[in-house]
Every structure is written in structure tokens, then in C-alpha cells.
């Protein structure tokens, strides 16, 4: 079942924020079944839990396997929602590589966090696109009140 089919069966959320939160919960649920490759009970939207996301993506990299679109979206949503829970923010539409962008730091600054390209990059480029490292780059920008794009 593709992402489009999945979304058609569900009632569409009222906002992008609601939709992203729902997709992030779907990521957690996908790994909460017995025999899952990671322990879904540890997907608690903490910065440490991003190591589990990175582990899933590392498996795709090591096996030189293409990341399915639905997994790409829910993994991105989980990272987005981890950031939004910590830094606040709102979603805007992006471009082809990053269809959604989380904007944090307003009104003091405007930091665009582009997760979707980074998730895809992690499966093709390997550890150089490490997700926890990427996430760790958000806080200094927010604290320094610097306008930036993190991709």
C-alpha cells in the first residue's frame, strides 16, 4: 500500500501540523510490533531516539536499498515532530526535494529545517548525513538567533 492509498483511507487532518503529528505517530506504530528492527517503545520524540531513526536508515544504506516513499515520509515526520516538540515552529511548503520545511525560531529569527532531503540522503550517502548530527545543528542556530536554512 502506498502513501497515497493510506492517506485516502484516513480522514485528512485540519492542519499540516496535525498531519505531520499523525504521520510521526504512524512511524512509531510501525516499529511497535513484535520483531520490529528497532524498539518502537523507545521512539519518544527525544533527541536520543533519533539514533533509532538513523539505525533504520543505515540499514537501507548498507543494503543499498531504495527507501520506500511511505517510510520516507513517516520517518521525516518523526524527525520533524521531534524538532517541533523541542523548538516549536510551523510547517511551510517547500520544494521537490523538501516538500515541507519546519520553520523555527520566530519571531527572533527564521530557521528553515529541511528534513526530507536529509532522510533520503542518509540512505544514499550513509553516515555523512547522520540524523542526530543534523538535529544537533538546530539548537545553536536557535540560541544564536541566526536566520539560516539547515538541510
mmCIF file of C-alpha atoms in Angstrom:
data_model
loop_
_atom_site.group_PDB
_atom_site.id
_atom_site.type_symbol
_atom_site.label_atom_id
_atom_site.label_comp_id
_atom_site.label_asym_id
_atom_site.label_seq_id
_atom_site.Cartn_x
_atom_site.Cartn_y
_atom_site.Cartn_z
ATOM 1 C CA UNK A 1 0.000 0.000 0.000
ATOM 2 C CA UNK A 2 1.436 3.375 -0.992
ATOM 3 C CA UNK A 3 1.251 6.625 0.917
ATOM 4 C CA UNK A 4 -1.498 7.947 -1.363
ATOM 5 C CA UNK A 5 -3.723 4.924 -0.681
ATOM 6 C CA UNK A 6 -3.012 5.204 3.016
ATOM 7 C CA UNK A 7 -3.955 8.884 3.072
ATOM 8 C CA UNK A 8 -7.141 8.319 1.070
ATOM 9 C CA UNK A 9 -8.380 5.853 3.692
ATOM 10 C CA UNK A 10 -7.812 8.309 6.511
ATOM 11 C CA UNK A 11 -9.695 11.444 7.327
ATOM 12 C CA UNK A 12 -7.447 14.327 6.352
ATOM 13 C CA UNK A 13 -6.164 16.377 9.316
ATOM 14 C CA UNK A 14 -7.131 20.034 9.552
ATOM 15 C CA UNK A 15 -3.577 21.423 9.507
ATOM 16 C CA UNK A 16 -0.136 20.450 8.250
ATOM 17 C CA UNK A 17 0.912 20.252 11.910
ATOM 18 C CA UNK A 18 -1.852 17.737 12.643
ATOM 19 C CA UNK A 19 -0.967 15.718 9.546
ATOM 20 C CA UNK A 20 2.730 15.630 10.427
ATOM 21 C CA UNK A 21 1.976 14.577 14.012
ATOM 22 C CA UNK A 22 -0.262 11.787 12.708
ATOM 23 C CA UNK A 23 2.412 10.561 10.292
ATOM 24 C CA UNK A 24 5.045 10.652 13.054
ATOM 25 C CA UNK A 25 2.753 8.501 15.217
ATOM 26 C CA UNK A 26 2.469 6.086 12.286
ATOM 27 C CA UNK A 27 6.268 5.775 12.273
ATOM 28 C CA UNK A 28 6.222 4.885 15.977
ATOM 29 C CA UNK A 29 3.405 2.382 15.454
ATOM 30 C CA UNK A 30 5.219 0.734 12.548
ATOM 31 C CA UNK A 31 8.071 -0.198 14.885
ATOM 32 C CA UNK A 32 5.931 -1.102 17.892
ATOM 33 C CA UNK A 33 5.112 -4.609 16.731
ATOM 34 C CA UNK A 34 6.989 -7.728 17.861
ATOM 35 C CA UNK A 35 10.031 -8.465 15.730
ATOM 36 C CA UNK A 36 10.485 -4.881 14.545
ATOM 37 C CA UNK A 37 14.126 -3.996 13.740
ATOM 38 C CA UNK A 38 14.121 -1.269 16.419
ATOM 39 C CA UNK A 39 12.282 -0.935 19.726
ATOM 40 C CA UNK A 40 9.326 1.343 18.999
ATOM 41 C CA UNK A 41 8.755 1.919 22.723
ATOM 42 C CA UNK A 42 11.949 3.994 22.695
ATOM 43 C CA UNK A 43 10.625 6.306 19.972
ATOM 44 C CA UNK A 44 9.667 9.005 22.468
ATOM 45 C CA UNK A 45 10.421 12.115 20.374
ATOM 46 C CA UNK A 46 13.632 12.709 22.304
ATOM 47 C CA UNK A 47 16.886 13.693 20.681
ATOM 48 C CA UNK A 48 18.318 10.303 21.695
ATOM 49 C CA UNK A 49 15.507 8.489 19.851
ATOM 50 C CA UNK A 50 16.856 9.873 16.593
ATOM 51 C CA UNK A 51 19.641 7.300 16.862
ATOM 52 C CA UNK A 52 16.954 4.660 16.221
ATOM 53 C CA UNK A 53 15.751 6.512 13.126
ATOM 54 C CA UNK A 54 19.347 6.711 11.953
ATOM 55 C CA UNK A 55 19.730 2.975 12.547
ATOM 56 C CA UNK A 56 16.739 2.207 10.304
ATOM 57 C CA UNK A 57 18.159 4.442 7.570
ATOM 58 C CA UNK A 58 21.618 2.895 7.981
ATOM 59 C CA UNK A 59 20.112 -0.496 7.139
ATOM 60 C CA UNK A 60 18.878 0.881 3.815
ATOM 61 C CA UNK A 61 22.291 2.402 3.143
ATOM 62 C CA UNK A 62 24.181 -0.803 3.978
ATOM 63 C CA UNK A 63 21.881 -2.895 1.812
ATOM 64 C CA UNK A 64 21.936 -0.292 -0.979
ATOM 65 C CA UNK A 65 18.139 -0.461 -0.917
ATOM 66 C CA UNK A 66 15.796 2.278 -2.013
ATOM 67 C CA UNK A 67 13.771 3.859 0.783
ATOM 68 C CA UNK A 68 10.032 3.357 0.101
ATOM 69 C CA UNK A 69 8.127 6.650 -0.241
ATOM 70 C CA UNK A 70 5.766 5.889 2.644
ATOM 71 C CA UNK A 71 8.654 5.097 5.017
ATOM 72 C CA UNK A 72 10.498 8.191 3.805
ATOM 73 C CA UNK A 73 7.507 10.337 4.692
ATOM 74 C CA UNK A 74 6.769 8.869 8.132
ATOM 75 C CA UNK A 75 10.462 8.865 9.124
ATOM 76 C CA UNK A 76 10.696 12.511 8.043
ATOM 77 C CA UNK A 77 7.538 13.311 10.005
ATOM 78 C CA UNK A 78 9.031 11.728 13.123
ATOM 79 C CA UNK A 79 12.196 13.846 12.869
ATOM 80 C CA UNK A 80 10.113 16.951 12.095
ATOM 81 C CA UNK A 81 7.870 16.345 15.096
ATOM 82 C CA UNK A 82 10.859 15.699 17.368
ATOM 83 C CA UNK A 83 12.170 19.125 16.340
ATOM 84 C CA UNK A 84 8.786 20.840 16.635
ATOM 85 C CA UNK A 85 8.236 19.456 20.139
ATOM 86 C CA UNK A 86 11.588 20.855 21.223
ATOM 87 C CA UNK A 87 11.744 24.130 19.293
ATOM 88 C CA UNK A 88 8.163 24.903 18.307
ATOM 89 C CA UNK A 89 7.601 26.166 14.824
ATOM 90 C CA UNK A 90 5.304 25.821 11.880
ATOM 91 C CA UNK A 91 5.376 23.968 8.590
ATOM 92 C CA UNK A 92 5.571 25.605 5.196
ATOM 93 C CA UNK A 93 5.521 24.062 1.751
ATOM 94 C CA UNK A 94 8.958 23.583 0.280
ATOM 95 C CA UNK A 95 10.401 22.342 -2.990
ATOM 96 C CA UNK A 96 10.694 18.987 -4.756
ATOM 97 C CA UNK A 97 13.494 17.640 -2.535
ATOM 98 C CA UNK A 98 11.939 19.031 0.634
ATOM 99 C CA UNK A 99 8.166 19.274 0.150
ATOM 100 C CA UNK A 100 7.795 20.506 3.735
ATOM 101 C CA UNK A 101 10.001 22.797 5.802
ATOM 102 C CA UNK A 102 9.769 23.343 9.543
ATOM 103 C CA UNK A 103 10.372 26.998 10.394
ATOM 104 C CA UNK A 104 11.587 27.545 13.964
ATOM 105 C CA UNK A 105 12.906 30.474 15.982
ATOM 106 C CA UNK A 106 10.272 33.036 15.050
ATOM 107 C CA UNK A 107 9.942 35.916 15.798
ATOM 108 C CA UNK A 108 13.599 36.329 16.836
ATOM 109 C CA UNK A 109 14.932 34.562 13.771
ATOM 110 C CA UNK A 110 13.804 32.273 10.993
ATOM 111 C CA UNK A 111 15.437 28.868 10.668
ATOM 112 C CA UNK A 112 14.219 26.531 7.945
ATOM 113 C CA UNK A 113 14.754 22.887 8.868
ATOM 114 C CA UNK A 114 14.685 20.667 5.781
ATOM 115 C CA UNK A 115 14.396 17.094 6.971
ATOM 116 C CA UNK A 116 13.090 15.223 3.945
ATOM 117 C CA UNK A 117 16.183 15.628 1.776
ATOM 118 C CA UNK A 118 18.369 14.671 4.732
ATOM 119 C CA UNK A 119 16.370 11.470 5.336
ATOM 120 C CA UNK A 120 16.752 10.471 1.683
ATOM 121 C CA UNK A 121 20.422 11.461 1.765
ATOM 122 C CA UNK A 122 21.065 9.267 4.789
ATOM 123 C CA UNK A 123 20.059 6.167 2.811
ATOM 124 C CA UNK A 124 22.177 7.081 -0.220
ATOM 125 C CA UNK A 125 25.171 8.915 1.304
ATOM 126 C CA UNK A 126 25.469 6.961 4.529
ATOM 127 C CA UNK A 127 26.831 8.314 7.812
ATOM 128 C CA UNK A 128 27.803 11.671 6.312
ATOM 129 C CA UNK A 129 24.081 12.532 6.531
ATOM 130 C CA UNK A 130 23.750 11.344 10.134
ATOM 131 C CA UNK A 131 20.352 12.352 11.519
ATOM 132 C CA UNK A 132 21.365 13.013 15.174
ATOM 133 C CA UNK A 133 24.239 15.223 13.965
ATOM 134 C CA UNK A 134 21.856 17.115 11.682
ATOM 135 C CA UNK A 135 19.369 17.601 14.525
ATOM 136 C CA UNK A 136 22.113 18.816 16.894
ATOM 137 C CA UNK A 137 22.714 21.715 14.499
ATOM 138 C CA UNK A 138 19.301 23.259 15.220
ATOM 139 C CA UNK A 139 19.829 24.355 18.851
ATOM 140 C CA UNK A 140 22.913 26.553 18.239
ATOM 141 C CA UNK A 141 21.075 28.395 15.469
ATOM 142 C CA UNK A 142 18.027 28.971 17.679
ATOM 143 C CA UNK A 143 20.168 30.064 20.635
ATOM 144 C CA UNK A 144 22.224 32.371 18.402
ATOM 145 C CA UNK A 145 19.042 33.762 16.816
ATOM 146 C CA UNK A 146 20.541 33.343 13.362
ATOM 147 C CA UNK A 147 18.464 33.184 10.194
ATOM 148 C CA UNK A 148 19.515 30.018 8.429
ATOM 149 C CA UNK A 149 18.488 27.024 6.396
ATOM 150 C CA UNK A 150 19.532 23.648 7.737
ATOM 151 C CA UNK A 151 19.490 20.924 5.100
#
